[in-house]
């Protein structure tokens, strides 16, 4: 009888343990359902960026990340209800950080290029870069160069001498208009040729504005070139769920009350100083050259 009682107690204990286990599991499931979030979504979103390019990415006096794109990353975290972990990564290793899983997304003024699209998936653009030309001032005045001149007219001026940095838009853009380009391997050499009047035109990106600011007496900037670059966020190939979330967030940035509507006051002056042109602020970087809100 005692043996039988002990056996019944063991069975009851097993049954009670099973009931308790079901209750625990049920509570966990209930808690998970109430949160409405996948446990993985509670992990910080790891954002890779190169913190060497203020006012877009940089660090403050305490070494903490700061800048326009840092604020964009934190705004993305609020939009997705996820914590953000900034992963400081050299620009050359940003794509690798996605491939190895060290980062979930890159937000670092990375322009969309065909060779990069083979390795990552890009969001819609959120920053734009102009293509500009640094022009010898005497040449510009002699040929009446203005921003109203079409690029076809600009690149067909008789006797025009164009210098460019090999492997960059300073060569490829003029060549696309049928212009012969003297290729150099150091940007300093190209700038020297413009300033010494041995070349007339140097095409480049936004840094052309700074080159002009340093040589205002001898150069002007031609802004009529149509080509422009588009910078986008990048994710690992095939991560369509995160990509859709990024596109939705970028669209919200341009809406009334969105991130960009609030960021101008903070970054207009800093971007103007960076471009060395006080007339150009945040809008210069967030809209394409033809103007208007980009479709996302």
PDB file of C-alpha atoms in Angstrom:
ATOM      1  CA  UNK A   1       0.000   0.000   0.000  1.00  0.00           C
ATOM      2  CA  UNK A   2       2.856   2.301   0.865  1.00  0.00           C
ATOM      3  CA  UNK A   3       4.529   1.518  -2.445  1.00  0.00           C
ATOM      4  CA  UNK A   4       1.304   2.287  -4.295  1.00  0.00           C
ATOM      5  CA  UNK A   5       0.914   5.643  -2.417  1.00  0.00           C
ATOM      6  CA  UNK A   6       4.458   6.652  -3.247  1.00  0.00           C
ATOM      7  CA  UNK A   7       3.790   5.822  -6.888  1.00  0.00           C
ATOM      8  CA  UNK A   8       0.657   7.980  -6.870  1.00  0.00           C
ATOM      9  CA  UNK A   9       2.597  10.888  -5.304  1.00  0.00           C
ATOM     10  CA  UNK A  10       5.235  10.620  -8.010  1.00  0.00           C
ATOM     11  CA  UNK A  11       2.568  10.727 -10.736  1.00  0.00           C
ATOM     12  CA  UNK A  12       0.891  13.706  -9.070  1.00  0.00           C
ATOM     13  CA  UNK A  13       4.223  15.478  -8.829  1.00  0.00           C
ATOM     14  CA  UNK A  14       4.944  14.913 -12.485  1.00  0.00           C
ATOM     15  CA  UNK A  15       1.453  16.143 -13.399  1.00  0.00           C
ATOM     16  CA  UNK A  16       1.815  19.243 -11.215  1.00  0.00           C
ATOM     17  CA  UNK A  17       5.236  20.019 -12.748  1.00  0.00           C
ATOM     18  CA  UNK A  18       3.730  19.710 -16.208  1.00  0.00           C
ATOM     19  CA  UNK A  19       0.900  22.069 -15.265  1.00  0.00           C
ATOM     20  CA  UNK A  20       3.350  24.590 -13.824  1.00  0.00           C
ATOM     21  CA  UNK A  21       5.519  24.363 -16.919  1.00  0.00           C
ATOM     22  CA  UNK A  22       2.524  25.001 -19.156  1.00  0.00           C
ATOM     23  CA  UNK A  23       1.652  28.003 -17.016  1.00  0.00           C
ATOM     24  CA  UNK A  24       5.154  29.408 -17.349  1.00  0.00           C
ATOM     25  CA  UNK A  25       5.172  28.863 -21.097  1.00  0.00           C
ATOM     26  CA  UNK A  26       1.723  30.333 -21.364  1.00  0.00           C
ATOM     27  CA  UNK A  27       2.855  33.380 -19.405  1.00  0.00           C
ATOM     28  CA  UNK A  28       5.864  33.803 -21.655  1.00  0.00           C
ATOM     29  CA  UNK A  29       3.721  33.523 -24.733  1.00  0.00           C
ATOM     30  CA  UNK A  30       1.258  35.996 -23.267  1.00  0.00           C
ATOM     31  CA  UNK A  31       4.062  38.416 -22.430  1.00  0.00           C
ATOM     32  CA  UNK A  32       5.500  38.076 -25.928  1.00  0.00           C
ATOM     33  CA  UNK A  33       2.088  38.594 -27.516  1.00  0.00           C
ATOM     34  CA  UNK A  34       1.390  41.644 -25.355  1.00  0.00           C
ATOM     35  CA  UNK A  35       4.649  43.250 -26.386  1.00  0.00           C
ATOM     36  CA  UNK A  36       3.691  42.709 -30.019  1.00  0.00           C
ATOM     37  CA  UNK A  37       7.367  42.493 -30.910  1.00  0.00           C
ATOM     38  CA  UNK A  38       9.627  39.766 -32.128  1.00  0.00           C
ATOM     39  CA  UNK A  39      12.329  39.071 -29.512  1.00  0.00           C
ATOM     40  CA  UNK A  40      14.954  39.732 -32.197  1.00  0.00           C
ATOM     41  CA  UNK A  41      13.529  43.224 -32.712  1.00  0.00           C
ATOM     42  CA  UNK A  42      14.484  44.085 -29.153  1.00  0.00           C
ATOM     43  CA  UNK A  43      18.159  43.721 -30.079  1.00  0.00           C
ATOM     44  CA  UNK A  44      19.871  47.045 -30.833  1.00  0.00           C
ATOM     45  CA  UNK A  45      20.001  47.986 -34.493  1.00  0.00           C
ATOM     46  CA  UNK A  46      23.708  48.183 -35.341  1.00  0.00           C
ATOM     47  CA  UNK A  47      24.419  51.158 -37.589  1.00  0.00           C
ATOM     48  CA  UNK A  48      27.850  51.371 -39.240  1.00  0.00           C
ATOM     49  CA  UNK A  49      29.281  54.764 -40.124  1.00  0.00           C
ATOM     50  CA  UNK A  50      32.706  56.340 -40.445  1.00  0.00           C
ATOM     51  CA  UNK A  51      32.929  58.982 -37.716  1.00  0.00           C
ATOM     52  CA  UNK A  52      35.486  61.157 -39.481  1.00  0.00           C
ATOM     53  CA  UNK A  53      33.340  63.438 -41.618  1.00  0.00           C
ATOM     54  CA  UNK A  54      31.703  66.238 -39.607  1.00  0.00           C
ATOM     55  CA  UNK A  55      29.165  67.761 -39.682  1.00  0.00           C
ATOM     56  CA  UNK A  56      27.643  64.517 -41.037  1.00  0.00           C
ATOM     57  CA  UNK A  57      29.491  62.023 -38.846  1.00  0.00           C
ATOM     58  CA  UNK A  58      31.932  62.797 -36.058  1.00  0.00           C
ATOM     59  CA  UNK A  59      32.507  62.725 -32.317  1.00  0.00           C
ATOM     60  CA  UNK A  60      32.080  65.303 -29.562  1.00  0.00           C
ATOM     61  CA  UNK A  61      34.587  66.300 -26.872  1.00  0.00           C
ATOM     62  CA  UNK A  62      33.678  63.144 -24.933  1.00  0.00           C
ATOM     63  CA  UNK A  63      34.218  60.869 -27.916  1.00  0.00           C
ATOM     64  CA  UNK A  64      30.499  60.229 -28.371  1.00  0.00           C
ATOM     65  CA  UNK A  65      29.074  60.075 -31.904  1.00  0.00           C
ATOM     66  CA  UNK A  66      27.533  63.279 -33.232  1.00  0.00           C
ATOM     67  CA  UNK A  67      26.466  64.762 -36.549  1.00  0.00           C
ATOM     68  CA  UNK A  68      23.601  64.831 -39.003  1.00  0.00           C
ATOM     69  CA  UNK A  69      23.759  61.141 -39.892  1.00  0.00           C
ATOM     70  CA  UNK A  70      24.165  60.172 -36.242  1.00  0.00           C
ATOM     71  CA  UNK A  71      20.932  62.043 -35.515  1.00  0.00           C
ATOM     72  CA  UNK A  72      19.336  60.307 -38.488  1.00  0.00           C
ATOM     73  CA  UNK A  73      20.326  56.941 -37.020  1.00  0.00           C
ATOM     74  CA  UNK A  74      18.804  57.779 -33.642  1.00  0.00           C
ATOM     75  CA  UNK A  75      15.650  59.089 -35.339  1.00  0.00           C
ATOM     76  CA  UNK A  76      15.451  55.773 -37.201  1.00  0.00           C
ATOM     77  CA  UNK A  77      15.646  53.978 -33.850  1.00  0.00           C
ATOM     78  CA  UNK A  78      12.714  56.003 -32.540  1.00  0.00           C
ATOM     79  CA  UNK A  79      10.764  55.315 -35.718  1.00  0.00           C
ATOM     80  CA  UNK A  80      11.332  51.549 -35.406  1.00  0.00           C
ATOM     81  CA  UNK A  81      11.125  51.516 -31.585  1.00  0.00           C
ATOM     82  CA  UNK A  82      14.599  49.974 -31.387  1.00  0.00           C
ATOM     83  CA  UNK A  83      17.770  50.943 -29.592  1.00  0.00           C
ATOM     84  CA  UNK A  84      20.617  52.095 -31.826  1.00  0.00           C
ATOM     85  CA  UNK A  85      24.238  51.008 -31.549  1.00  0.00           C
ATOM     86  CA  UNK A  86      26.658  53.142 -33.588  1.00  0.00           C
ATOM     87  CA  UNK A  87      29.500  51.026 -34.994  1.00  0.00           C
ATOM     88  CA  UNK A  88      32.434  53.264 -35.941  1.00  0.00           C
ATOM     89  CA  UNK A  89      33.807  51.713 -39.122  1.00  0.00           C
ATOM     90  CA  UNK A  90      36.355  52.883 -41.663  1.00  0.00           C
ATOM     91  CA  UNK A  91      34.586  53.749 -44.920  1.00  0.00           C
ATOM     92  CA  UNK A  92      36.491  51.051 -46.808  1.00  0.00           C
ATOM     93  CA  UNK A  93      35.064  48.398 -44.441  1.00  0.00           C
ATOM     94  CA  UNK A  94      31.416  49.507 -44.312  1.00  0.00           C
ATOM     95  CA  UNK A  95      30.139  46.958 -46.827  1.00  0.00           C
ATOM     96  CA  UNK A  96      32.224  44.230 -45.182  1.00  0.00           C
ATOM     97  CA  UNK A  97      30.590  45.045 -41.842  1.00  0.00           C
ATOM     98  CA  UNK A  98      27.209  44.140 -43.377  1.00  0.00           C
ATOM     99  CA  UNK A  99      28.538  40.934 -44.882  1.00  0.00           C
ATOM    100  CA  UNK A 100      30.051  39.774 -41.584  1.00  0.00           C
ATOM    101  CA  UNK A 101      27.045  40.752 -39.468  1.00  0.00           C
ATOM    102  CA  UNK A 102      28.949  43.384 -37.480  1.00  0.00           C
ATOM    103  CA  UNK A 103      26.338  45.890 -38.662  1.00  0.00           C
ATOM    104  CA  UNK A 104      22.716  45.763 -39.792  1.00  0.00           C
ATOM    105  CA  UNK A 105      22.674  48.971 -41.804  1.00  0.00           C
ATOM    106  CA  UNK A 106      25.151  51.512 -43.168  1.00  0.00           C
ATOM    107  CA  UNK A 107      24.316  55.223 -42.828  1.00  0.00           C
ATOM    108  CA  UNK A 108      27.450  57.036 -43.959  1.00  0.00           C
ATOM    109  CA  UNK A 109      26.836  59.201 -47.060  1.00  0.00           C
ATOM    110  CA  UNK A 110      27.502  56.149 -49.251  1.00  0.00           C
ATOM    111  CA  UNK A 111      26.682  56.925 -52.879  1.00  0.00           C
ATOM    112  CA  UNK A 112      24.803  54.390 -54.974  1.00  0.00           C
ATOM    113  CA  UNK A 113      27.118  52.736 -57.481  1.00  0.00           C
ATOM    114  CA  UNK A 114      26.598  49.710 -59.695  1.00  0.00           C
ATOM    115  CA  UNK A 115      29.575  47.828 -58.248  1.00  0.00           C
ATOM    116  CA  UNK A 116      28.244  48.396 -54.722  1.00  0.00           C
ATOM    117  CA  UNK A 117      24.748  47.253 -55.712  1.00  0.00           C
ATOM    118  CA  UNK A 118      26.243  43.854 -56.479  1.00  0.00           C
ATOM    119  CA  UNK A 119      27.181  43.469 -52.808  1.00  0.00           C
ATOM    120  CA  UNK A 120      24.438  45.290 -50.851  1.00  0.00           C
ATOM    121  CA  UNK A 121      20.850  46.447 -51.211  1.00  0.00           C
ATOM    122  CA  UNK A 122      20.337  50.211 -51.170  1.00  0.00           C
ATOM    123  CA  UNK A 123      17.418  52.167 -49.786  1.00  0.00           C
ATOM    124  CA  UNK A 124      15.948  55.187 -51.520  1.00  0.00           C
ATOM    125  CA  UNK A 125      18.311  58.200 -51.415  1.00  0.00           C
ATOM    126  CA  UNK A 126      18.351  60.514 -48.419  1.00  0.00           C
ATOM    127  CA  UNK A 127      21.313  62.754 -49.403  1.00  0.00           C
ATOM    128  CA  UNK A 128      22.361  64.192 -52.749  1.00  0.00           C
ATOM    129  CA  UNK A 129      25.724  65.412 -54.020  1.00  0.00           C
ATOM    130  CA  UNK A 130      26.206  67.961 -56.788  1.00  0.00           C
ATOM    131  CA  UNK A 131      28.662  67.771 -59.663  1.00  0.00           C
ATOM    132  CA  UNK A 132      30.419  71.117 -59.980  1.00  0.00           C
ATOM    133  CA  UNK A 133      33.255  72.619 -61.983  1.00  0.00           C
ATOM    134  CA  UNK A 134      36.090  74.789 -60.746  1.00  0.00           C
ATOM    135  CA  UNK A 135      36.823  77.199 -63.591  1.00  0.00           C
ATOM    136  CA  UNK A 136      39.754  79.491 -64.191  1.00  0.00           C
ATOM    137  CA  UNK A 137      38.360  83.002 -63.689  1.00  0.00           C
ATOM    138  CA  UNK A 138      40.020  84.535 -66.769  1.00  0.00           C
ATOM    139  CA  UNK A 139      38.735  81.684 -68.942  1.00  0.00           C
ATOM    140  CA  UNK A 140      35.230  82.078 -67.471  1.00  0.00           C
ATOM    141  CA  UNK A 141      35.119  85.817 -68.076  1.00  0.00           C
ATOM    142  CA  UNK A 142      36.487  85.500 -71.613  1.00  0.00           C
ATOM    143  CA  UNK A 143      33.843  82.900 -72.522  1.00  0.00           C
ATOM    144  CA  UNK A 144      30.960  84.392 -70.498  1.00  0.00           C
ATOM    145  CA  UNK A 145      30.520  81.287 -68.343  1.00  0.00           C
ATOM    146  CA  UNK A 146      27.424  81.465 -66.111  1.00  0.00           C
ATOM    147  CA  UNK A 147      25.237  78.910 -64.367  1.00  0.00           C
ATOM    148  CA  UNK A 148      22.560  79.541 -66.996  1.00  0.00           C
ATOM    149  CA  UNK A 149      24.837  77.976 -69.611  1.00  0.00           C
ATOM    150  CA  UNK A 150      23.871  74.372 -70.416  1.00  0.00           C
ATOM    151  CA  UNK A 151      26.511  71.702 -69.749  1.00  0.00           C
ATOM    152  CA  UNK A 152      26.564  70.963 -73.488  1.00  0.00           C
ATOM    153  CA  UNK A 153      27.510  74.604 -74.128  1.00  0.00           C
ATOM    154  CA  UNK A 154      29.951  74.670 -71.241  1.00  0.00           C
ATOM    155  CA  UNK A 155      31.829  71.571 -72.382  1.00  0.00           C
ATOM    156  CA  UNK A 156      32.000  72.686 -76.008  1.00  0.00           C
ATOM    157  CA  UNK A 157      33.864  75.968 -75.467  1.00  0.00           C
ATOM    158  CA  UNK A 158      36.635  76.214 -78.028  1.00  0.00           C
ATOM    159  CA  UNK A 159      40.117  75.660 -76.666  1.00  0.00           C
ATOM    160  CA  UNK A 160      38.861  74.449 -73.271  1.00  0.00           C
ATOM    161  CA  UNK A 161      41.530  72.605 -71.271  1.00  0.00           C
ATOM    162  CA  UNK A 162      40.074  70.105 -68.786  1.00  0.00           C
ATOM    163  CA  UNK A 163      42.067  68.372 -66.052  1.00  0.00           C
ATOM    164  CA  UNK A 164      40.720  65.574 -63.875  1.00  0.00           C
ATOM    165  CA  UNK A 165      41.611  63.094 -61.146  1.00  0.00           C
ATOM    166  CA  UNK A 166      41.909  59.617 -62.663  1.00  0.00           C
ATOM    167  CA  UNK A 167      39.103  57.194 -61.790  1.00  0.00           C
ATOM    168  CA  UNK A 168      36.663  59.862 -60.607  1.00  0.00           C
ATOM    169  CA  UNK A 169      33.784  61.944 -61.923  1.00  0.00           C
ATOM    170  CA  UNK A 170      36.264  64.697 -62.749  1.00  0.00           C
ATOM    171  CA  UNK A 171      37.234  62.512 -65.705  1.00  0.00           C
ATOM    172  CA  UNK A 172      34.094  60.495 -66.473  1.00  0.00           C
ATOM    173  CA  UNK A 173      31.639  63.425 -66.529  1.00  0.00           C
ATOM    174  CA  UNK A 174      33.568  65.614 -69.008  1.00  0.00           C
ATOM    175  CA  UNK A 175      34.260  62.540 -71.148  1.00  0.00           C
ATOM    176  CA  UNK A 176      30.524  61.836 -71.288  1.00  0.00           C
ATOM    177  CA  UNK A 177      30.186  65.189 -73.072  1.00  0.00           C
ATOM    178  CA  UNK A 178      32.907  64.258 -75.562  1.00  0.00           C
ATOM    179  CA  UNK A 179      35.680  66.242 -73.880  1.00  0.00           C
ATOM    180  CA  UNK A 180      39.291  65.116 -73.746  1.00  0.00           C
ATOM    181  CA  UNK A 181      40.627  65.166 -70.184  1.00  0.00           C
ATOM    182  CA  UNK A 182      44.185  65.408 -68.949  1.00  0.00           C
ATOM    183  CA  UNK A 183      44.253  62.800 -66.181  1.00  0.00           C
ATOM    184  CA  UNK A 184      46.348  63.264 -63.036  1.00  0.00           C
ATOM    185  CA  UNK A 185      46.788  61.030 -60.008  1.00  0.00           C
ATOM    186  CA  UNK A 186      46.815  63.737 -57.312  1.00  0.00           C
ATOM    187  CA  UNK A 187      44.031  66.293 -56.802  1.00  0.00           C
ATOM    188  CA  UNK A 188      46.661  68.819 -55.688  1.00  0.00           C
ATOM    189  CA  UNK A 189      48.200  68.647 -59.158  1.00  0.00           C
ATOM    190  CA  UNK A 190      44.831  69.373 -60.777  1.00  0.00           C
ATOM    191  CA  UNK A 191      44.220  72.347 -58.487  1.00  0.00           C
ATOM    192  CA  UNK A 192      47.681  73.679 -59.194  1.00  0.00           C
ATOM    193  CA  UNK A 193      47.024  73.576 -62.943  1.00  0.00           C
ATOM    194  CA  UNK A 194      43.825  75.578 -62.527  1.00  0.00           C
ATOM    195  CA  UNK A 195      45.545  78.157 -60.320  1.00  0.00           C
ATOM    196  CA  UNK A 196      48.567  78.427 -62.621  1.00  0.00           C
ATOM    197  CA  UNK A 197      46.338  78.842 -65.683  1.00  0.00           C
ATOM    198  CA  UNK A 198      47.649  75.695 -67.384  1.00  0.00           C
ATOM    199  CA  UNK A 199      44.137  74.199 -67.246  1.00  0.00           C
ATOM    200  CA  UNK A 200      40.697  75.801 -67.403  1.00  0.00           C
ATOM    201  CA  UNK A 201      38.247  73.345 -65.850  1.00  0.00           C
ATOM    202  CA  UNK A 202      38.286  70.803 -63.010  1.00  0.00           C
ATOM    203  CA  UNK A 203      35.065  68.853 -62.375  1.00  0.00           C
ATOM    204  CA  UNK A 204      34.328  67.457 -58.938  1.00  0.00           C
ATOM    205  CA  UNK A 205      31.788  67.026 -56.149  1.00  0.00           C
ATOM    206  CA  UNK A 206      30.809  69.373 -53.307  1.00  0.00           C
ATOM    207  CA  UNK A 207      34.461  69.840 -52.317  1.00  0.00           C
ATOM    208  CA  UNK A 208      34.807  72.112 -55.370  1.00  0.00           C
ATOM    209  CA  UNK A 209      33.117  74.811 -53.266  1.00  0.00           C
ATOM    210  CA  UNK A 210      35.938  74.645 -50.739  1.00  0.00           C
ATOM    211  CA  UNK A 211      38.541  74.692 -53.512  1.00  0.00           C
ATOM    212  CA  UNK A 212      36.953  77.874 -54.837  1.00  0.00           C
ATOM    213  CA  UNK A 213      36.785  79.441 -51.362  1.00  0.00           C
ATOM    214  CA  UNK A 214      40.542  78.945 -51.068  1.00  0.00           C
ATOM    215  CA  UNK A 215      41.115  80.539 -54.480  1.00  0.00           C
ATOM    216  CA  UNK A 216      38.398  83.170 -54.883  1.00  0.00           C
ATOM    217  CA  UNK A 217      40.591  85.573 -56.835  1.00  0.00           C
ATOM    218  CA  UNK A 218      41.487  83.075 -59.555  1.00  0.00           C
ATOM    219  CA  UNK A 219      38.453  80.783 -59.895  1.00  0.00           C
ATOM    220  CA  UNK A 220      34.668  80.635 -60.161  1.00  0.00           C
ATOM    221  CA  UNK A 221      32.270  77.706 -59.690  1.00  0.00           C
ATOM    222  CA  UNK A 222      30.060  76.508 -62.541  1.00  0.00           C
ATOM    223  CA  UNK A 223      26.939  74.782 -61.166  1.00  0.00           C
ATOM    224  CA  UNK A 224      25.077  73.912 -64.356  1.00  0.00           C
ATOM    225  CA  UNK A 225      26.125  70.253 -64.656  1.00  0.00           C
ATOM    226  CA  UNK A 226      23.085  67.958 -64.499  1.00  0.00           C
ATOM    227  CA  UNK A 227      24.724  64.827 -63.112  1.00  0.00           C
ATOM    228  CA  UNK A 228      24.502  64.274 -59.362  1.00  0.00           C
ATOM    229  CA  UNK A 229      25.163  61.505 -56.865  1.00  0.00           C
ATOM    230  CA  UNK A 230      22.640  59.847 -54.570  1.00  0.00           C
ATOM    231  CA  UNK A 231      23.548  58.578 -51.127  1.00  0.00           C
ATOM    232  CA  UNK A 232      21.453  55.845 -49.544  1.00  0.00           C
ATOM    233  CA  UNK A 233      21.357  53.520 -46.578  1.00  0.00           C
ATOM    234  CA  UNK A 234      22.641  50.012 -47.254  1.00  0.00           C
ATOM    235  CA  UNK A 235      21.704  46.600 -45.878  1.00  0.00           C
ATOM    236  CA  UNK A 236      22.930  43.081 -46.449  1.00  0.00           C
ATOM    237  CA  UNK A 237      21.743  41.549 -49.704  1.00  0.00           C
ATOM    238  CA  UNK A 238      18.260  40.066 -49.317  1.00  0.00           C
ATOM    239  CA  UNK A 239      17.280  41.857 -46.093  1.00  0.00           C
ATOM    240  CA  UNK A 240      14.045  43.083 -47.649  1.00  0.00           C
ATOM    241  CA  UNK A 241      12.204  43.532 -44.340  1.00  0.00           C
ATOM    242  CA  UNK A 242      14.701  46.056 -42.986  1.00  0.00           C
ATOM    243  CA  UNK A 243      14.980  47.704 -46.411  1.00  0.00           C
ATOM    244  CA  UNK A 244      11.234  48.349 -46.489  1.00  0.00           C
ATOM    245  CA  UNK A 245      11.419  49.840 -42.987  1.00  0.00           C
ATOM    246  CA  UNK A 246      14.252  52.139 -44.075  1.00  0.00           C
ATOM    247  CA  UNK A 247      12.330  53.361 -47.124  1.00  0.00           C
ATOM    248  CA  UNK A 248       9.290  54.078 -44.993  1.00  0.00           C
ATOM    249  CA  UNK A 249      11.455  56.037 -42.553  1.00  0.00           C
ATOM    250  CA  UNK A 250      13.165  58.032 -45.310  1.00  0.00           C
ATOM    251  CA  UNK A 251       9.785  59.007 -46.715  1.00  0.00           C
ATOM    252  CA  UNK A 252       8.761  60.258 -43.271  1.00  0.00           C
ATOM    253  CA  UNK A 253      11.902  62.396 -43.045  1.00  0.00           C
ATOM    254  CA  UNK A 254      10.634  64.655 -45.850  1.00  0.00           C
ATOM    255  CA  UNK A 255       7.076  64.984 -44.581  1.00  0.00           C
ATOM    256  CA  UNK A 256       5.715  67.959 -42.649  1.00  0.00           C
ATOM    257  CA  UNK A 257       7.006  67.588 -39.115  1.00  0.00           C
ATOM    258  CA  UNK A 258       9.509  64.967 -40.277  1.00  0.00           C
ATOM    259  CA  UNK A 259      13.171  64.790 -39.310  1.00  0.00           C
ATOM    260  CA  UNK A 260      14.426  67.079 -42.065  1.00  0.00           C
ATOM    261  CA  UNK A 261      11.863  69.753 -41.266  1.00  0.00           C
ATOM    262  CA  UNK A 262      13.378  70.022 -37.788  1.00  0.00           C
ATOM    263  CA  UNK A 263      17.064  69.497 -38.600  1.00  0.00           C
ATOM    264  CA  UNK A 264      17.690  72.605 -40.684  1.00  0.00           C
ATOM    265  CA  UNK A 265      17.959  74.939 -37.710  1.00  0.00           C
ATOM    266  CA  UNK A 266      20.631  72.709 -36.188  1.00  0.00           C
ATOM    267  CA  UNK A 267      22.679  71.954 -39.299  1.00  0.00           C
ATOM    268  CA  UNK A 268      22.250  74.803 -41.815  1.00  0.00           C
ATOM    269  CA  UNK A 269      25.168  76.799 -40.454  1.00  0.00           C
ATOM    270  CA  UNK A 270      27.432  73.766 -39.994  1.00  0.00           C
ATOM    271  CA  UNK A 271      26.836  72.527 -43.541  1.00  0.00           C
ATOM    272  CA  UNK A 272      27.373  76.042 -44.910  1.00  0.00           C
ATOM    273  CA  UNK A 273      30.719  76.169 -43.093  1.00  0.00           C
ATOM    274  CA  UNK A 274      31.624  72.697 -44.373  1.00  0.00           C
ATOM    275  CA  UNK A 275      30.843  73.720 -47.958  1.00  0.00           C
ATOM    276  CA  UNK A 276      32.495  77.107 -47.320  1.00  0.00           C
ATOM    277  CA  UNK A 277      29.407  78.805 -48.706  1.00  0.00           C
ATOM    278  CA  UNK A 278      27.027  80.383 -46.192  1.00  0.00           C
ATOM    279  CA  UNK A 279      24.173  80.403 -48.728  1.00  0.00           C
ATOM    280  CA  UNK A 280      24.073  76.607 -48.784  1.00  0.00           C
ATOM    281  CA  UNK A 281      22.617  74.699 -45.838  1.00  0.00           C
ATOM    282  CA  UNK A 282      20.822  71.416 -45.216  1.00  0.00           C
ATOM    283  CA  UNK A 283      18.518  71.743 -48.233  1.00  0.00           C
ATOM    284  CA  UNK A 284      21.539  71.726 -50.539  1.00  0.00           C
ATOM    285  CA  UNK A 285      22.268  68.134 -49.485  1.00  0.00           C
ATOM    286  CA  UNK A 286      18.793  66.648 -49.056  1.00  0.00           C
ATOM    287  CA  UNK A 287      17.240  67.630 -52.390  1.00  0.00           C
ATOM    288  CA  UNK A 288      18.335  66.759 -55.932  1.00  0.00           C
ATOM    289  CA  UNK A 289      19.624  69.650 -58.084  1.00  0.00           C
ATOM    290  CA  UNK A 290      16.353  70.016 -60.000  1.00  0.00           C
ATOM    291  CA  UNK A 291      14.636  70.723 -56.681  1.00  0.00           C
ATOM    292  CA  UNK A 292      11.398  69.384 -55.273  1.00  0.00           C
ATOM    293  CA  UNK A 293      10.797  66.663 -52.734  1.00  0.00           C
ATOM    294  CA  UNK A 294      12.204  63.353 -54.040  1.00  0.00           C
ATOM    295  CA  UNK A 295       9.734  60.529 -54.492  1.00  0.00           C
ATOM    296  CA  UNK A 296      10.373  57.718 -52.020  1.00  0.00           C
TER     297      UNK A 296
END
